[in-house]
mmCIF file with all atom_site columns, C-alpha atoms in Angstrom:
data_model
loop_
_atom_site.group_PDB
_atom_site.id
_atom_site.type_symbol
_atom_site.label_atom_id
_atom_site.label_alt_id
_atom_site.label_comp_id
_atom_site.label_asym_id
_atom_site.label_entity_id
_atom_site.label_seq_id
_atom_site.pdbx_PDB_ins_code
_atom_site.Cartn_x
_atom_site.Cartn_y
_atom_site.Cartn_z
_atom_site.occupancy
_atom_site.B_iso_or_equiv
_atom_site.pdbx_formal_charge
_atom_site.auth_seq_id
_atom_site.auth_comp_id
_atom_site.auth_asym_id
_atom_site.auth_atom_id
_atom_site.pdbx_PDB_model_num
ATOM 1   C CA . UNK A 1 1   ? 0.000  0.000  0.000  1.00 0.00 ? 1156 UNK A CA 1
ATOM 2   C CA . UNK A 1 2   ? 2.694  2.436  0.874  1.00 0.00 ? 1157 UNK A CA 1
ATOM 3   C CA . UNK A 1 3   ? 4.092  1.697  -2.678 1.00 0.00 ? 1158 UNK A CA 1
ATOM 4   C CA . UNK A 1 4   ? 1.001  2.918  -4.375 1.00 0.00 ? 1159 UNK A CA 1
ATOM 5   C CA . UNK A 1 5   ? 1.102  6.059  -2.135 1.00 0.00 ? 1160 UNK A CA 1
ATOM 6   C CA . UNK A 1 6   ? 4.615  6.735  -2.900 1.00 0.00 ? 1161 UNK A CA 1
ATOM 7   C CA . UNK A 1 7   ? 3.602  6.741  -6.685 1.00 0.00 ? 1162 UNK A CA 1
ATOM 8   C CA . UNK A 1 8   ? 1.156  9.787  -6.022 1.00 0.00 ? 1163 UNK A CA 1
ATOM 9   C CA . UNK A 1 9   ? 3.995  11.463 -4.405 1.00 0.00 ? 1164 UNK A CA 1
ATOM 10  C CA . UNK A 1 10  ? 3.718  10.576 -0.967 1.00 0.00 ? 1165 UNK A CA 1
ATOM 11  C CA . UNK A 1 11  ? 7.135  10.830 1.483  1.00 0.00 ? 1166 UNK A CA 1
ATOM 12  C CA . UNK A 1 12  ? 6.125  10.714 4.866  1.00 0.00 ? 1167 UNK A CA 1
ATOM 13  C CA . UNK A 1 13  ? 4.477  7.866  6.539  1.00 0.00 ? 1168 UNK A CA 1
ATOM 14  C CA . UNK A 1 14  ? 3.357  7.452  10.459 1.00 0.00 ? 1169 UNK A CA 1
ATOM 15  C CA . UNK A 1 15  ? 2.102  4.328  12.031 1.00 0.00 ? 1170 UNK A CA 1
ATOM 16  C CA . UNK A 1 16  ? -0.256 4.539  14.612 1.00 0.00 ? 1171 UNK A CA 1
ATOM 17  C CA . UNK A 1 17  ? -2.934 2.963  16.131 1.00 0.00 ? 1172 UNK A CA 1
ATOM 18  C CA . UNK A 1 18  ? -4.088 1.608  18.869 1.00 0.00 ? 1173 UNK A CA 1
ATOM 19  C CA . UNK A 1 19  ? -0.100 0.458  19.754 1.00 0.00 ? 1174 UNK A CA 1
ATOM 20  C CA . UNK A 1 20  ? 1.515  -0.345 16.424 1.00 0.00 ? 1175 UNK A CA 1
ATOM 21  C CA . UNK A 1 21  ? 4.051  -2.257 18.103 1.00 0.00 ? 1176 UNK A CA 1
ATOM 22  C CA . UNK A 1 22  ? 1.587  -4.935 19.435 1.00 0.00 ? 1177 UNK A CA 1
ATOM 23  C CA . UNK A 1 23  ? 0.705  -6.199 16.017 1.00 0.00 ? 1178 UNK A CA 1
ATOM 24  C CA . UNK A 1 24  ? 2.776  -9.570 15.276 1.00 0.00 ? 1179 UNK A CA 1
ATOM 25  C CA . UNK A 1 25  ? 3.670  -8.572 11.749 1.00 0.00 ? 1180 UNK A CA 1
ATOM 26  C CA . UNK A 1 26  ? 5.478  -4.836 13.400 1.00 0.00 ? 1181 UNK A CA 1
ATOM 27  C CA . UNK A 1 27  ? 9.132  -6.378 12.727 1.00 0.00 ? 1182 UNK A CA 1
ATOM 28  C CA . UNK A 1 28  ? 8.165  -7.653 8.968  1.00 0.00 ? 1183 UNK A CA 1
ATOM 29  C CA . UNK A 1 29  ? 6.141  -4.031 8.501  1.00 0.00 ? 1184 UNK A CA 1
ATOM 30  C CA . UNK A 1 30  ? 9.286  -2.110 9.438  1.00 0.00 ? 1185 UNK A CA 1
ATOM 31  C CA . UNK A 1 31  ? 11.149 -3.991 7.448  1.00 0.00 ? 1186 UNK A CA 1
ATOM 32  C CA . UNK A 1 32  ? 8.981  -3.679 4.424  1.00 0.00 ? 1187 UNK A CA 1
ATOM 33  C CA . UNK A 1 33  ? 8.764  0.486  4.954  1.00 0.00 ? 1188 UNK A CA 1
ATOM 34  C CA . UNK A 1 34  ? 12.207 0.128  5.291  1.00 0.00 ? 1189 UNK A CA 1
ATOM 35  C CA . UNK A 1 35  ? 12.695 -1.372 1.773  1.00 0.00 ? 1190 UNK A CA 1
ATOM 36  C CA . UNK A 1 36  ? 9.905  0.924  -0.189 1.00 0.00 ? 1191 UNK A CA 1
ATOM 37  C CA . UNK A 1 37  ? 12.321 4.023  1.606  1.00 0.00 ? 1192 UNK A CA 1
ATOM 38  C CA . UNK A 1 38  ? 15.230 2.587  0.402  1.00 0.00 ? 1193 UNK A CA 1
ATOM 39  C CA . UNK A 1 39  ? 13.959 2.404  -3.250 1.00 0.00 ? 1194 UNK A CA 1
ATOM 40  C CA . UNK A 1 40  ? 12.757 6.281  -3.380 1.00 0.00 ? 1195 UNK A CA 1
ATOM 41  C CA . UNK A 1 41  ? 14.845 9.057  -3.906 1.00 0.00 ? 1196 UNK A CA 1
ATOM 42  C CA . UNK A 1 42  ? 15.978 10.608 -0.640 1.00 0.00 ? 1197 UNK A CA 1
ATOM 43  C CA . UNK A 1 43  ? 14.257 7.742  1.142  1.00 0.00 ? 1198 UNK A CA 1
ATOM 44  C CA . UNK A 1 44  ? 11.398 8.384  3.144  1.00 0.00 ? 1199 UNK A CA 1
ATOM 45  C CA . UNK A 1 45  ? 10.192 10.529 6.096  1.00 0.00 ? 1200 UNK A CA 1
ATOM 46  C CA . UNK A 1 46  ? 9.247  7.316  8.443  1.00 0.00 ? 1201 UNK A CA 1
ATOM 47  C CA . UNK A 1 47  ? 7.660  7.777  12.285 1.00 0.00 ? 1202 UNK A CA 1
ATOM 48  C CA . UNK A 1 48  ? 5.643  6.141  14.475 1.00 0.00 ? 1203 UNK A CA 1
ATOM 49  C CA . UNK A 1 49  ? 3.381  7.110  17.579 1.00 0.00 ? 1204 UNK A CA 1
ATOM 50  C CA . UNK A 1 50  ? 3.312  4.367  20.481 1.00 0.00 ? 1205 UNK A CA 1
ATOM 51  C CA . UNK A 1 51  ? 2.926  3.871  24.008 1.00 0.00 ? 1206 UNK A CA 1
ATOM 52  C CA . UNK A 1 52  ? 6.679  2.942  24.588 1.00 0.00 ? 1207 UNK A CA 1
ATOM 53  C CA . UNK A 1 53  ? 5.829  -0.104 26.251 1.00 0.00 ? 1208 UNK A CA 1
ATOM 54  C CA . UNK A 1 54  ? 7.231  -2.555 23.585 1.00 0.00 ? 1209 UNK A CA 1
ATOM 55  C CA . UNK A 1 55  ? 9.662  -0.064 21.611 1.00 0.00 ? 1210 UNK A CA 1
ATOM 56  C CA . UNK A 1 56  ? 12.887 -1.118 22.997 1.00 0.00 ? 1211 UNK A CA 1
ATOM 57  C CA . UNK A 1 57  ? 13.063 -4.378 21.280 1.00 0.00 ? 1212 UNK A CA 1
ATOM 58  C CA . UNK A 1 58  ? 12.547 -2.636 17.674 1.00 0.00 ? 1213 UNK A CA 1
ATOM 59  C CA . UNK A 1 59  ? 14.315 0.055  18.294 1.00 0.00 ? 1214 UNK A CA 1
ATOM 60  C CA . UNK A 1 60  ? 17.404 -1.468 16.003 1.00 0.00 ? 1215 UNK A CA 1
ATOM 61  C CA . UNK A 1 61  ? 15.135 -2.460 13.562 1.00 0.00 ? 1216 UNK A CA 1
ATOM 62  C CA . UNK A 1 62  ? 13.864 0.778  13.472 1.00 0.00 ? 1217 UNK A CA 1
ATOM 63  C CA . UNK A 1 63  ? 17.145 2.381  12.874 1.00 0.00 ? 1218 UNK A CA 1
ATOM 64  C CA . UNK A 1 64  ? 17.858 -0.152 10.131 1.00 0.00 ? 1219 UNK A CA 1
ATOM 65  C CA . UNK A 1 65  ? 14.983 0.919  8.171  1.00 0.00 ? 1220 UNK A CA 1
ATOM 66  C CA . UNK A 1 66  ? 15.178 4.294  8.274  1.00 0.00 ? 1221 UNK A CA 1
ATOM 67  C CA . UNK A 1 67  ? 11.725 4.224  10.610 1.00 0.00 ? 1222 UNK A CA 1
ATOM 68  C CA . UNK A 1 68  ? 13.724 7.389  13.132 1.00 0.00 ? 1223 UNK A CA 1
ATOM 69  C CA . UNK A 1 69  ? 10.617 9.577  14.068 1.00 0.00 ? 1224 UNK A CA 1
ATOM 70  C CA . UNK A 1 70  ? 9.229  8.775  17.530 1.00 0.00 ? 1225 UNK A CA 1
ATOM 71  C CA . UNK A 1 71  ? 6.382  10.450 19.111 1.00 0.00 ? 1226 UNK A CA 1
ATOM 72  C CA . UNK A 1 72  ? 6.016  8.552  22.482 1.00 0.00 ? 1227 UNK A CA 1
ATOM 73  C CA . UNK A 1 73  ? 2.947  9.288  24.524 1.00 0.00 ? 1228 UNK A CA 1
ATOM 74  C CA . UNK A 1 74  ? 3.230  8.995  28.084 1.00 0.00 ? 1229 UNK A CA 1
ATOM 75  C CA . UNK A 1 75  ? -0.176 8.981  30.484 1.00 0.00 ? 1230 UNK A CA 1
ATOM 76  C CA . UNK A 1 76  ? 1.633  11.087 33.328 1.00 0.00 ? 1231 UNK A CA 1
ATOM 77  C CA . UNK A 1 77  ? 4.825  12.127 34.393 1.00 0.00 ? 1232 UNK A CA 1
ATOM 78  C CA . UNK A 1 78  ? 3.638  10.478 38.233 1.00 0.00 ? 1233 UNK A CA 1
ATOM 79  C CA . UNK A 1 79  ? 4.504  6.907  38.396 1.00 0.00 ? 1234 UNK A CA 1
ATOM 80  C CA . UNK A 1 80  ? 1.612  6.429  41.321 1.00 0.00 ? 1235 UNK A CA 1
ATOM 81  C CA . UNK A 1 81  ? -0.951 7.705  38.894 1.00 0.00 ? 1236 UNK A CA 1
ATOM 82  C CA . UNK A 1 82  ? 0.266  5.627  35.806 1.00 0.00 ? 1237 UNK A CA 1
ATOM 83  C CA . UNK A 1 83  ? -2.093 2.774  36.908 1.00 0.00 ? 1238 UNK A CA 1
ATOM 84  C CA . UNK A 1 84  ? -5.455 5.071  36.967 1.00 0.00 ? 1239 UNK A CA 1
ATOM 85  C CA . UNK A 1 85  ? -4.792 6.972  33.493 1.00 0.00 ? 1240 UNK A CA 1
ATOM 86  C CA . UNK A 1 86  ? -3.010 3.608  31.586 1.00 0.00 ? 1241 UNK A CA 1
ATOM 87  C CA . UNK A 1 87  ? -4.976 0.812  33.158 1.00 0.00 ? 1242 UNK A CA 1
ATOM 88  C CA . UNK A 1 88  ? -1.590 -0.517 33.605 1.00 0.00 ? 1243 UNK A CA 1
ATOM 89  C CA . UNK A 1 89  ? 0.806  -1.788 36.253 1.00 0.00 ? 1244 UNK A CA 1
ATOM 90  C CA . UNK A 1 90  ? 3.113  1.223  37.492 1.00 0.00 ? 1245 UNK A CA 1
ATOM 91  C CA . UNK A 1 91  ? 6.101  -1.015 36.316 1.00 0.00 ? 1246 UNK A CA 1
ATOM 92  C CA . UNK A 1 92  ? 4.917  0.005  32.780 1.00 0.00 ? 1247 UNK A CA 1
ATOM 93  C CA . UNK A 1 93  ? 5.427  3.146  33.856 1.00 0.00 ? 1248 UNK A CA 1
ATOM 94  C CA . UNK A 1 94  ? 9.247  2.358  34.632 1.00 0.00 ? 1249 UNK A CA 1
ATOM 95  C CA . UNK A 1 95  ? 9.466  0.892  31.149 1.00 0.00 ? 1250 UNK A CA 1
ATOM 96  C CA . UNK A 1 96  ? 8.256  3.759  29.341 1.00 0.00 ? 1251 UNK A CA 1
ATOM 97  C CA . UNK A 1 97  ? 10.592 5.951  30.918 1.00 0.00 ? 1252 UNK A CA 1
ATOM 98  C CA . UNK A 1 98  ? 13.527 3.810  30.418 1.00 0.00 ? 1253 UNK A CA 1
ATOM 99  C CA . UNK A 1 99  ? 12.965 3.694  26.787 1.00 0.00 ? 1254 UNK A CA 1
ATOM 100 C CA . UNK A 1 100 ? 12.611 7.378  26.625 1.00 0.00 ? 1255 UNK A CA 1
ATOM 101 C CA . UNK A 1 101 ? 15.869 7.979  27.721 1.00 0.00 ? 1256 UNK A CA 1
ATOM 102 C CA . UNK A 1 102 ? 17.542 5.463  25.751 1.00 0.00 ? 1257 UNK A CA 1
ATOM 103 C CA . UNK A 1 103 ? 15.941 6.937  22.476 1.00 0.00 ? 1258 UNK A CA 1
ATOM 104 C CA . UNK A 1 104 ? 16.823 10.085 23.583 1.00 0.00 ? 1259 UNK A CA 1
ATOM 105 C CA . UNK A 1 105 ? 20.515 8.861  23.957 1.00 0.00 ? 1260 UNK A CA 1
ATOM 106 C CA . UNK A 1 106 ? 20.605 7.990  20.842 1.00 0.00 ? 1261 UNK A CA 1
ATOM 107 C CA . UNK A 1 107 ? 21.639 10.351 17.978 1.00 0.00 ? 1262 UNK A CA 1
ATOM 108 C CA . UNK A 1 108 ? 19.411 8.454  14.987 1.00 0.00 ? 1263 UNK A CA 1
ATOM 109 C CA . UNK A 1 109 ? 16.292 8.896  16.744 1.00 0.00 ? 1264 UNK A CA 1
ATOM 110 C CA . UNK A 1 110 ? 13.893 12.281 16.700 1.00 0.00 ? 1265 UNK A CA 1
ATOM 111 C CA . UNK A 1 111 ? 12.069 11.782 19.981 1.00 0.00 ? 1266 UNK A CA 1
ATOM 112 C CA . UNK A 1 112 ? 8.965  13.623 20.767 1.00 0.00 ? 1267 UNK A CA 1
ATOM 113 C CA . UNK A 1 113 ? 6.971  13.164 23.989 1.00 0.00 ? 1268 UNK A CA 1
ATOM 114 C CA . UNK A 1 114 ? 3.481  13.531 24.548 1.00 0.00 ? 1269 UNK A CA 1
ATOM 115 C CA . UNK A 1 115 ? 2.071  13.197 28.026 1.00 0.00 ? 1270 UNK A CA 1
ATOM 116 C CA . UNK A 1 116 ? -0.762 14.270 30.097 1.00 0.00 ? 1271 UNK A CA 1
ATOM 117 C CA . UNK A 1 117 ? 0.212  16.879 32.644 1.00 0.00 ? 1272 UNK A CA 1
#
C-alpha cells in the first residue's frame, strides 16, 4: 500500500494505532517500509506514535529501516498515577521511561513526547 502512495507522491508515513508495536507482523512491517524508503529518492520521512511499552526491542530495527521519528505518549509524568490513566501496572510506567531515555541517547532517533500533565 505504501508503494502505491509513494507513486502519487507521498514521502512521509506514520504508524499509529491503537499500539503499532503490538501487532505480530510490526518487525516484517518495518522492514517492508524500510525497503519501499530505500527504493525512493531521498528515502522516506518514516515515524511512528506508540505507548513505549514494547519499543525497545525494535528500536534497532527501526534504525535499520530508516523508521527514526518517535512520538512517544506517556499517560503522566507520576509513576503512582500511571495505573489510573493507563490501566496498567506502574512497572509500565518504569518501562516507558527507560525507553525514553535510551531513544533520547541515541543520535538516529527524533524523539517527541506527549504526556498528560
Amino acid at each position: 500500500l505504501v508503494g502505491l502512495f509513494v507513486t502519487m507522491g507521498v514521502r512521509k508515513v506514520r504508524l499509529t494505532g491503537g499500539e503499532p508495536t503490538i501487532r505480530s507482523d510490526f518487525g516484517r512491517i518495518v522492514e517492508d517500509l524500510g525497503q519501499v524508503s530505500a527504493s525512493v529518492e531521498g528515502g522516506l520521512n518514516l515515524g511512528i506514535t506508540t505507548n513505549g511499552v514494547r519499543l525497545g526491542k525494535f528500536l534497532p530495527q527501526m534504525r535499520e529501516a530508516g523508521l527514526t521519528n518517535i512520538n512517544l505518549s506517556l499517560d503522566t509524568l507520576v509513576p503512582a498515577k500511571f495505573p489510573l490513566l493507563a490501566r496498567r501496572s506502574q512497572d509500565w510506567h518504569h518501562r516507558v521511561v527507560n525507553v525514553l531515555h535510551d531513544v533520547a541517547m541515541q543520535d538516529e532517533f527524533t524523539l517527541k513526547v506527549n504526556c498528560v500533565l
